[in-house]
PDB file of C-alpha atoms in Angstrom:
ATOM      1  CA  UNK R   1     -57.662 -22.879 -19.493  1.00 52.00           C
ATOM      2  CA  UNK R   2     -55.215 -21.911 -16.742  1.00 58.00           C
ATOM      3  CA  UNK R   3     -56.151 -22.898 -13.208  1.00 63.00           C
ATOM      4  CA  UNK R   4     -54.321 -22.144  -9.987  1.00 64.00           C
ATOM      5  CA  UNK R   5     -53.678 -25.036  -7.638  1.00 66.00           C
ATOM      6  CA  UNK R   6     -52.273 -25.136  -4.115  1.00 64.00           C
ATOM      7  CA  UNK R   7     -48.948 -26.441  -5.474  1.00 67.00           C
ATOM      8  CA  UNK R   8     -48.547 -23.268  -7.563  1.00 66.00           C
ATOM      9  CA  UNK R   9     -48.824 -20.886  -4.612  1.00 71.00           C
ATOM     10  CA  UNK R  10     -45.793 -19.572  -2.784  1.00 72.00           C
ATOM     11  CA  UNK R  11     -45.836 -20.231   0.923  1.00 72.00           C
ATOM     12  CA  UNK R  12     -44.534 -17.449   3.137  1.00 73.00           C
ATOM     13  CA  UNK R  13     -41.926 -18.491   5.664  1.00 72.00           C
ATOM     14  CA  UNK R  14     -42.545 -17.245   9.203  1.00 71.00           C
ATOM     15  CA  UNK R  15     -40.439 -14.261  10.193  1.00 61.00           C
ATOM     16  CA  UNK R  16     -37.578 -15.000  12.484  1.00 58.00           C
ATOM     17  CA  UNK R  17     -37.495 -13.002  15.656  1.00 52.00           C
ATOM     18  CA  UNK R  18     -35.022 -10.225  14.952  1.00 53.00           C
ATOM     19  CA  UNK R  19     -32.690  -8.717  17.454  1.00 61.00           C
ATOM     20  CA  UNK R  20     -32.998  -5.125  18.478  1.00 74.00           C
ATOM     21  CA  UNK R  21     -30.793  -2.800  16.489  1.00 79.00           C
ATOM     22  CA  UNK R  22     -28.068  -1.179  18.548  1.00 91.00           C
ATOM     23  CA  UNK R  23     -25.494   1.414  17.593  1.00 95.00           C
ATOM     24  CA  UNK R  24     -23.401   3.530  19.911  1.00 96.00           C
ATOM     25  CA  UNK R  25     -21.071   6.210  18.554  1.00 97.00           C
ATOM     26  CA  UNK R  26     -18.316   8.125  20.303  1.00 97.00           C
ATOM     27  CA  UNK R  27     -17.023  11.376  18.826  1.00 95.00           C
ATOM     28  CA  UNK R  28     -14.833  13.874  20.706  1.00 91.00           C
ATOM     29  CA  UNK R  29     -15.948  12.452  24.070  1.00 90.00           C
ATOM     30  CA  UNK R  30     -19.631  12.767  23.085  1.00 92.00           C
ATOM     31  CA  UNK R  31     -21.528   9.464  23.177  1.00 96.00           C
ATOM     32  CA  UNK R  32     -24.474   9.067  20.796  1.00 95.00           C
ATOM     33  CA  UNK R  33     -27.033   6.278  21.182  1.00 93.00           C
ATOM     34  CA  UNK R  34     -28.390   5.849  17.654  1.00 91.00           C
ATOM     35  CA  UNK R  35     -30.686   2.886  18.399  1.00 83.00           C
ATOM     36  CA  UNK R  36     -33.868   4.920  17.969  1.00 81.00           C
ATOM     37  CA  UNK R  37     -32.686   6.967  14.975  1.00 87.00           C
ATOM     38  CA  UNK R  38     -33.538   6.127  11.359  1.00 90.00           C
ATOM     39  CA  UNK R  39     -30.467   7.957  10.025  1.00 95.00           C
ATOM     40  CA  UNK R  40     -27.550  10.092  11.165  1.00 96.00           C
ATOM     41  CA  UNK R  41     -25.573  12.522   8.971  1.00 98.00           C
ATOM     42  CA  UNK R  42     -21.878  13.436   9.256  1.00 97.00           C
ATOM     43  CA  UNK R  43     -19.999  16.335   7.691  1.00 97.00           C
ATOM     44  CA  UNK R  44     -18.471  19.803   8.082  1.00 96.00           C
ATOM     45  CA  UNK R  45     -21.779  21.652   7.628  1.00 97.00           C
ATOM     46  CA  UNK R  46     -23.519  22.705  10.842  1.00 97.00           C
ATOM     47  CA  UNK R  47     -26.810  21.110   9.728  1.00 97.00           C
ATOM     48  CA  UNK R  48     -25.405  17.587  10.114  1.00 97.00           C
ATOM     49  CA  UNK R  49     -26.265  15.478  13.147  1.00 96.00           C
ATOM     50  CA  UNK R  50     -22.541  15.078  13.833  1.00 96.00           C
ATOM     51  CA  UNK R  51     -20.360  18.005  12.729  1.00 96.00           C
ATOM     52  CA  UNK R  52     -16.903  16.773  11.706  1.00 95.00           C
ATOM     53  CA  UNK R  53     -14.082  19.234  12.341  1.00 91.00           C
ATOM     54  CA  UNK R  54     -11.681  17.770   9.774  1.00 91.00           C
ATOM     55  CA  UNK R  55     -10.858  19.894   6.699  1.00 90.00           C
ATOM     56  CA  UNK R  56     -10.808  16.802   4.480  1.00 92.00           C
ATOM     57  CA  UNK R  57     -14.430  16.042   5.371  1.00 95.00           C
ATOM     58  CA  UNK R  58     -17.112  17.135   2.900  1.00 96.00           C
ATOM     59  CA  UNK R  59     -20.010  19.361   3.935  1.00 97.00           C
ATOM     60  CA  UNK R  60     -22.274  16.287   3.761  1.00 97.00           C
ATOM     61  CA  UNK R  61     -19.715  13.530   4.025  1.00 97.00           C
ATOM     62  CA  UNK R  62     -21.565  10.375   5.034  1.00 98.00           C
ATOM     63  CA  UNK R  63     -24.608   8.992   6.758  1.00 98.00           C
ATOM     64  CA  UNK R  64     -25.495   5.966   8.786  1.00 97.00           C
ATOM     65  CA  UNK R  65     -28.894   4.530   7.972  1.00 96.00           C
ATOM     66  CA  UNK R  66     -30.872   1.981   9.943  1.00 95.00           C
ATOM     67  CA  UNK R  67     -32.270  -0.872   7.864  1.00 93.00           C
ATOM     68  CA  UNK R  68     -34.403  -3.147  10.014  1.00 89.00           C
ATOM     69  CA  UNK R  69     -31.960  -4.484  12.620  1.00 89.00           C
ATOM     70  CA  UNK R  70     -28.770  -3.349  10.870  1.00 93.00           C
ATOM     71  CA  UNK R  71     -26.845  -0.126  10.300  1.00 95.00           C
ATOM     72  CA  UNK R  72     -25.280   0.835   6.988  1.00 97.00           C
ATOM     73  CA  UNK R  73     -22.534   3.443   6.496  1.00 98.00           C
ATOM     74  CA  UNK R  74     -23.036   5.357   3.213  1.00 98.00           C
ATOM     75  CA  UNK R  75     -20.314   7.585   1.754  1.00 98.00           C
ATOM     76  CA  UNK R  76     -21.370  10.789  -0.103  1.00 97.00           C
ATOM     77  CA  UNK R  77     -17.979  12.510  -0.040  1.00 97.00           C
ATOM     78  CA  UNK R  78     -15.242  13.735  -2.341  1.00 94.00           C
ATOM     79  CA  UNK R  79     -12.325  12.269  -0.367  1.00 95.00           C
ATOM     80  CA  UNK R  80     -13.920   9.003   0.757  1.00 96.00           C
ATOM     81  CA  UNK R  81     -14.763   7.469   4.109  1.00 97.00           C
ATOM     82  CA  UNK R  82     -12.464   4.957   5.762  1.00 96.00           C
ATOM     83  CA  UNK R  83     -13.702   2.307   8.145  1.00 96.00           C
ATOM     84  CA  UNK R  84     -11.510   0.225  10.391  1.00 94.00           C
ATOM     85  CA  UNK R  85     -13.483  -2.677  11.877  1.00 93.00           C
ATOM     86  CA  UNK R  86     -11.783  -4.262  14.876  1.00 90.00           C
ATOM     87  CA  UNK R  87      -9.694  -7.236  13.779  1.00 87.00           C
ATOM     88  CA  UNK R  88      -9.977  -6.418  10.059  1.00 91.00           C
ATOM     89  CA  UNK R  89      -8.143  -4.323   7.477  1.00 92.00           C
ATOM     90  CA  UNK R  90      -9.146  -0.742   6.765  1.00 94.00           C
ATOM     91  CA  UNK R  91     -11.884  -0.360   4.128  1.00 95.00           C
ATOM     92  CA  UNK R  92     -12.074   2.676   1.833  1.00 96.00           C
ATOM     93  CA  UNK R  93     -15.551   3.725   0.696  1.00 97.00           C
ATOM     94  CA  UNK R  94     -16.078   6.031  -2.274  1.00 96.00           C
ATOM     95  CA  UNK R  95     -19.774   6.522  -3.003  1.00 96.00           C
ATOM     96  CA  UNK R  96     -20.324   3.050  -1.538  1.00 97.00           C
ATOM     97  CA  UNK R  97     -22.059   1.407   1.412  1.00 97.00           C
ATOM     98  CA  UNK R  98     -20.797  -0.805   4.220  1.00 97.00           C
ATOM     99  CA  UNK R  99     -22.767  -2.866   6.722  1.00 96.00           C
ATOM    100  CA  UNK R 100     -21.482  -1.956  10.189  1.00 96.00           C
ATOM    101  CA  UNK R 101     -20.769  -4.932  12.448  1.00 93.00           C
ATOM    102  CA  UNK R 102     -18.852  -5.224  15.674  1.00 94.00           C
ATOM    103  CA  UNK R 103     -16.692  -2.350  16.853  1.00 96.00           C
ATOM    104  CA  UNK R 104     -14.527  -0.016  14.887  1.00 96.00           C
ATOM    105  CA  UNK R 105     -13.640   3.466  13.703  1.00 95.00           C
ATOM    106  CA  UNK R 106     -14.905   5.724  10.937  1.00 96.00           C
ATOM    107  CA  UNK R 107     -12.510   8.292   9.484  1.00 95.00           C
ATOM    108  CA  UNK R 108     -13.586  11.108   7.160  1.00 95.00           C
ATOM    109  CA  UNK R 109     -11.444  11.978   4.143  1.00 94.00           C
ATOM    110  CA  UNK R 110      -8.244  10.075   4.871  1.00 90.00           C
ATOM    111  CA  UNK R 111      -6.741   6.949   6.340  1.00 88.00           C
ATOM    112  CA  UNK R 112      -6.543   6.287  10.069  1.00 80.00           C
ATOM    113  CA  UNK R 113      -2.725   6.320   9.802  1.00 79.00           C
ATOM    114  CA  UNK R 114      -2.577  10.028   8.950  1.00 79.00           C
ATOM    115  CA  UNK R 115      -1.897  12.373  11.877  1.00 72.00           C
ATOM    116  CA  UNK R 116      -4.657  14.618  13.157  1.00 69.00           C
ATOM    117  CA  UNK R 117      -7.507  12.420  11.983  1.00 75.00           C
ATOM    118  CA  UNK R 118     -11.001  13.087  13.279  1.00 85.00           C
ATOM    119  CA  UNK R 119     -12.409   9.696  14.294  1.00 93.00           C
ATOM    120  CA  UNK R 120     -15.882   8.386  15.170  1.00 96.00           C
ATOM    121  CA  UNK R 121     -15.835   5.123  17.084  1.00 96.00           C
ATOM    122  CA  UNK R 122     -18.795   2.749  16.739  1.00 97.00           C
ATOM    123  CA  UNK R 123     -20.141  -0.336  18.499  1.00 96.00           C
ATOM    124  CA  UNK R 124     -23.073  -2.354  17.131  1.00 94.00           C
ATOM    125  CA  UNK R 125     -22.982  -5.055  19.777  1.00 87.00           C
ATOM    126  CA  UNK R 126     -22.806  -7.647  16.971  1.00 79.00           C
ATOM    127  CA  UNK R 127     -19.699  -9.798  16.587  1.00 75.00           C
ATOM    128  CA  UNK R 128     -17.685  -9.306  13.366  1.00 67.00           C
TER     129      UNK R 128
END
C-alpha cells in the first residue's frame, strides 16, 4: 500500500521579490511608457498601437509582450524584425522571440544599416 510521507512532498521555495517591469520606447519623437501595458503591437496597419511607416513592415509586424517583470519582442512578419542591443551584434528575428534587456533599437523589415530605416528605440532599465 502506497503512503505519502513528508519526504515525498515538494517544498515550495519562497518567491523572490521581483523588480518592477519598465519599458520606454521612442518612435518618431513620440515617447511611450509601456510599463503598465500587457502588450504593444507594431505594424503598417492603423489598428496597431504603434503604426510603422516603413514599406518593408508587415501590417501586423511584431509585438512586445510583458511577461511578469520582463518584456519579450515577438516577430510576426514576412521580412523579419532586427534588434540591435547596445554593445551587441544585430539580431535577426523571423517568427521568433527575443527577451529585451538594456537599451537598443528595433528595426522592421530590414537591417539598421539600410538607409531610410524606421527605428523604435527601447530602454528596459536592465543592464545587458
